[in-house]
Amino acid sequence: MARARLTPRRMVIMLGTLLVVLIVLLLAACTIGSEHIPLADVARTVGAKLFGSQNEVSRENSIIILAIRLPRVLLAIVVGAALSSAGAAYQALLRNPLADPYILGVSTGAAVGAITATLVVGSSPLIRPAAGFSGALVTIAVVYALGEGRRGSISERLVLAGVIVNALLSSVVIFMVTAAAGTRQRSVLSWLIGDLGAEWTLIPFVAVLVGIGIAVIYANARSLNLMMTGEEEASALGVEVRRAKIAVYLAASLITGAAVAVSGVIGFVGLIIPHAVRLAGGSDNRLVIPASALAGGAFLLISDTVARTIIAPRELHIGVITAFIGAPFFIVLLRRTT
Amino acid sequence: MLEVRNLSFSYERPVLNDVSFSLGSGELLAVLGPNGSGKSTLLKLIAGIETPGAGVVSMEGRDVSSLSRREAARAIGYVAQESIVRFPLSVLEFVLQGRFAHGRLLGFESEEDERETIRALELTETVEFAERKITELSGGERQRVMIARAIASRPRLLVLDEPVANLDIAHQVKVFQLVKSLVADEAMTAVVVTHELNLAAEFASLAMLLKQGSLVAFASTAEVMHEDLLRSVFEAELHVDRNPITGAPRITPLIQSAPISARS
């Protein structure tokens, strides 16, 4: 009967495979760009950086790798991990497979928070993720209140509430960025459909916040398993529902806010990845949360590599790629779950 | 084993009003009453997932609202009215959840958890679909799986909210037989909310009538299934006699024949 449930063995195999895939993709993505760099050079440069050994790669190539490609690749991984695990968390909390930080409007709420912080406080980079967090938190509270029916939140109603709040907040983003034109604000498009082309200095800080958030969600994974089948039942089975809910809402909003503050709003990642993970490995959140983080990192890394090469030398906004894959995916899910 | 004293509760309006009773172990209590009479709320208060507005629920001498959720879950199993699961969990995973209160917050289930889960599946005769997805089960199968999850923690008290609603007659009987055998063979005590008066009459040792949040009657099933009492609580024309085969009270709704002009 071991097939019908999560075992430590299955968990090690899945997470190990995903980790290897992610590392291979990371190295491969560093070779791709206007200047092709051999994989061996990438491996040597990264190895030299990690282990402090002598680097025999040309100075030009190691600068491209270390200063341009690697930061961008790492940012894609961190943001992908954040949005996917936040998606998995919201889905379990709201007992709704259609939940995702983008569809719920949470990402756009985070963008409003981050833009407000930049306009009010200036470009102090540390404030922005915190403001993104606040924006995300307020938005999920509003969407939840709007989407909640008399007998708990109903799937379709919640998604509708998210769509409407998202539309409203998108126009707020456009208004704020347009009105602030001339300041050092990023473009409207960068905020609304995502852009991994900047903000590399923030990577370590955002990575730490995302790591903390995912750890908090993971610590509640068993509780989330029960809450997915109903809050009253979970409470009757011994879950401190209120405490788990608050912790996971805060954590999911934190990582969404931190990711959006550096990347803008990238849609659908949090919808696609947890579903793919559940199809492959079952619905147990002890696997879904960490596997979504790894697979989400890999997915966004691939998407970003496509986005920056498909119409080279020009770059596409990454959200174009994720929406192209995610929107049809959403329709299939909607037909299956309602 | 269960003592309810002066229990009151309100959401926006009063739902339960000064309810008191006590229940010994080994009983199967049927909670009866019209829609909105406070039956489900009473169950939630007993299970400790709602906190009383006034009064006390105590289980084996301990105030349920003073227990941690995990302590309460080890003593009391709760089967909710309707559980909509939108995620494709396997039946085994679902029933393993019943062991939450015994395990650690992180990590994996122990061998004991696994043993108890298999046992719960066997008792509810659901072991054959342990590997199927919960989303693929029929109503009767799902109901038994929900009961399996509730008893996997080995509670002494099992409370069930309308476990046979939406089931056909064969599955209704099967669920009641299951609850009765858990009481008889597994030394459990059960409280069942139901609208099925005849099944309650066959299976329950005790019955309770609630009306508008107040306790109208609490006695042996034979005493509670009294024609005048049922008529006044349900505000319906009913006839009560004996089932000629089982001897249990039999409740028949009296349908007034339609006027001749309405017949074709």
Coordinates of C-alpha atoms in Angstrom, one line a residue, chain A residues 37-202:
Chain A
I37 CA 29.9 30.3 -23.3
P38 CA 30.9 26.6 -23.2
L39 CA 29.4 24.6 -20.3
A40 CA 32.9 23.7 -19.1
D41 CA 33.8 27.4 -18.7
V42 CA 30.6 27.9 -16.7
A43 CA 31.3 24.9 -14.5
R44 CA 34.9 26.0 -13.9
T45 CA 34.0 29.6 -13.1
V46 CA 31.2 28.6 -10.7
G47 CA 33.5 26.0 -9.1
A48 CA 36.3 28.5 -8.8
K49 CA 34.0 31.0 -7.1
L50 CA 32.6 28.4 -4.7
F51 CA 35.8 26.6 -3.8
G52 CA 38.2 29.5 -4.2
S53 CA 40.4 27.6 -6.8
Q54 CA 42.3 29.1 -9.7
N55 CA 40.0 30.1 -12.6
E56 CA 41.4 29.5 -16.1
V57 CA 38.5 30.9 -18.0
S58 CA 39.0 34.1 -20.0
R59 CA 38.3 37.3 -18.0
E60 CA 35.6 38.4 -20.3
N61 CA 33.7 35.1 -20.0
S62 CA 33.9 35.0 -16.3
I63 CA 32.6 38.5 -16.0
I64 CA 29.6 37.6 -18.2
I65 CA 29.0 34.5 -16.1
L66 CA 29.4 36.0 -12.6
A67 CA 28.1 39.5 -13.1
I68 CA 25.4 39.0 -15.7
R69 CA 24.1 35.5 -16.2
L70 CA 24.5 33.8 -12.8
P71 CA 22.7 36.6 -10.8
R72 CA 19.8 36.5 -13.2
V73 CA 19.6 32.8 -13.1
L74 CA 19.6 32.8 -9.3
L75 CA 17.0 35.5 -9.2
A76 CA 14.8 33.4 -11.5
I77 CA 15.2 30.4 -9.2
V78 CA 14.4 32.3 -6.0
V79 CA 11.4 34.0 -7.5
G80 CA 10.1 30.8 -9.1
A81 CA 10.5 28.9 -5.8
A82 CA 8.7 31.7 -3.9
L83 CA 5.7 32.0 -6.2
S84 CA 5.3 28.2 -6.5
S85 CA 5.4 27.4 -2.8
A86 CA 3.1 30.4 -2.1
G87 CA 0.7 29.0 -4.7
A88 CA 0.8 25.6 -3.0
A89 CA 0.2 27.2 0.4
Y90 CA -2.8 29.3 -0.8
Q91 CA -4.3 26.3 -2.5
A92 CA -4.2 24.3 0.7
L93 CA -5.4 27.2 2.9
L94 CA -8.3 28.1 0.7
R95 CA -9.1 24.5 -0.2
N96 CA -9.1 25.7 -3.8
P97 CA -6.9 24.2 -6.5
L98 CA -7.3 27.4 -8.6
A99 CA -5.7 29.6 -6.0
D100 CA -2.4 31.3 -7.0
P101 CA -0.8 34.6 -5.9
Y102 CA -1.4 36.1 -9.4
I103 CA -5.0 34.9 -9.9
L104 CA -5.9 36.0 -6.3
G105 CA -4.5 39.5 -7.0
V106 CA -1.9 39.1 -4.2
S107 CA 1.0 39.6 -6.5
T108 CA -0.4 42.9 -7.9
G109 CA -1.2 43.9 -4.3
A110 CA 2.5 43.3 -3.5
A111 CA 3.5 45.4 -6.5
V112 CA 1.3 48.3 -5.3
G113 CA 3.0 48.0 -1.9
A114 CA 6.5 47.9 -3.4
I115 CA 5.8 50.9 -5.8
T116 CA 4.4 52.9 -2.9
A117 CA 7.5 52.3 -0.9
T118 CA 9.7 53.4 -3.7
L119 CA 7.7 56.6 -4.3
V120 CA 7.5 57.5 -0.6
V121 CA 10.7 56.3 0.9
G122 CA 12.9 56.4 -2.2
S123 CA 14.7 53.5 -3.7
S124 CA 15.9 52.1 -0.4
P125 CA 16.0 48.5 -1.5
L126 CA 15.3 46.8 1.9
I127 CA 12.0 48.6 2.4
R128 CA 10.6 47.4 -0.9
P129 CA 10.2 43.6 0.0
A130 CA 8.6 44.6 3.3
A131 CA 6.2 46.9 1.6
G132 CA 5.5 44.2 -0.9
F133 CA 4.7 41.9 2.0
S134 CA 2.2 44.4 3.4
G135 CA 0.5 44.9 0.1
A136 CA 0.2 41.1 -0.4
L137 CA -1.2 40.6 3.1
V138 CA -3.9 43.4 2.8
T139 CA -4.9 42.0 -0.6
I140 CA -5.4 38.4 0.5
A141 CA -7.5 39.6 3.4
V142 CA -9.7 41.6 1.1
V143 CA -10.0 38.9 -1.5
Y144 CA -10.8 36.3 1.2
A145 CA -13.5 38.6 2.7
L146 CA -15.1 39.2 -0.7
G147 CA -14.9 35.6 -1.8
E148 CA -16.2 34.0 1.3
G149 CA -19.7 32.7 1.0
R150 CA -22.0 31.9 3.9
R151 CA -20.7 28.3 4.0
G152 CA -17.0 28.9 3.7
S153 CA -15.3 30.2 0.6
I154 CA -16.6 28.9 -2.6
S155 CA -14.1 28.2 -5.3
E156 CA -15.5 30.2 -8.2
R157 CA -16.5 33.2 -6.0
L158 CA -13.0 33.5 -4.6
V159 CA -11.4 33.4 -8.1
L160 CA -13.8 36.1 -9.3
A161 CA -13.0 38.2 -6.3
G162 CA -9.3 37.8 -7.2
V163 CA -9.8 38.7 -10.8
I164 CA -11.7 41.9 -9.9
V165 CA -9.2 43.0 -7.2
N166 CA -6.4 42.2 -9.6
A167 CA -8.0 44.5 -12.3
L168 CA -8.4 47.3 -9.8
L169 CA -4.9 47.0 -8.5
S170 CA -3.4 46.8 -12.0
S171 CA -4.9 50.2 -12.8
V172 CA -3.5 51.5 -9.5
V173 CA -0.1 50.3 -10.6
I174 CA -0.4 51.9 -14.0
F175 CA -1.6 55.2 -12.4
M176 CA 1.2 55.3 -9.9
V177 CA 4.0 54.4 -12.3
T178 CA 2.7 56.8 -15.0
A179 CA 2.2 59.7 -12.6
A180 CA 5.7 59.1 -11.2
A181 CA 7.3 59.1 -14.7
G182 CA 10.6 60.7 -14.6
T183 CA 11.5 59.3 -11.2
R184 CA 13.7 56.2 -11.2
Q185 CA 10.7 54.0 -11.3
R186 CA 10.6 50.8 -13.4
S187 CA 8.3 50.7 -16.4
V188 CA 4.6 49.8 -16.1
L189 CA 5.2 46.6 -18.1
S190 CA 8.0 45.5 -15.8
W191 CA 5.7 45.7 -12.9
L192 CA 2.7 44.1 -14.5
I193 CA 4.1 41.2 -16.4
G194 CA 7.4 40.7 -14.7
D195 CA 11.0 41.4 -15.4
L196 CA 14.0 39.6 -14.0
G197 CA 16.5 41.9 -15.7
A198 CA 17.4 44.0 -12.7
E199 CA 17.7 44.2 -8.9
W200 CA 20.6 41.7 -8.6
T201 CA 21.9 43.4 -5.4
L202 CA 18.8 42.3 -3.6

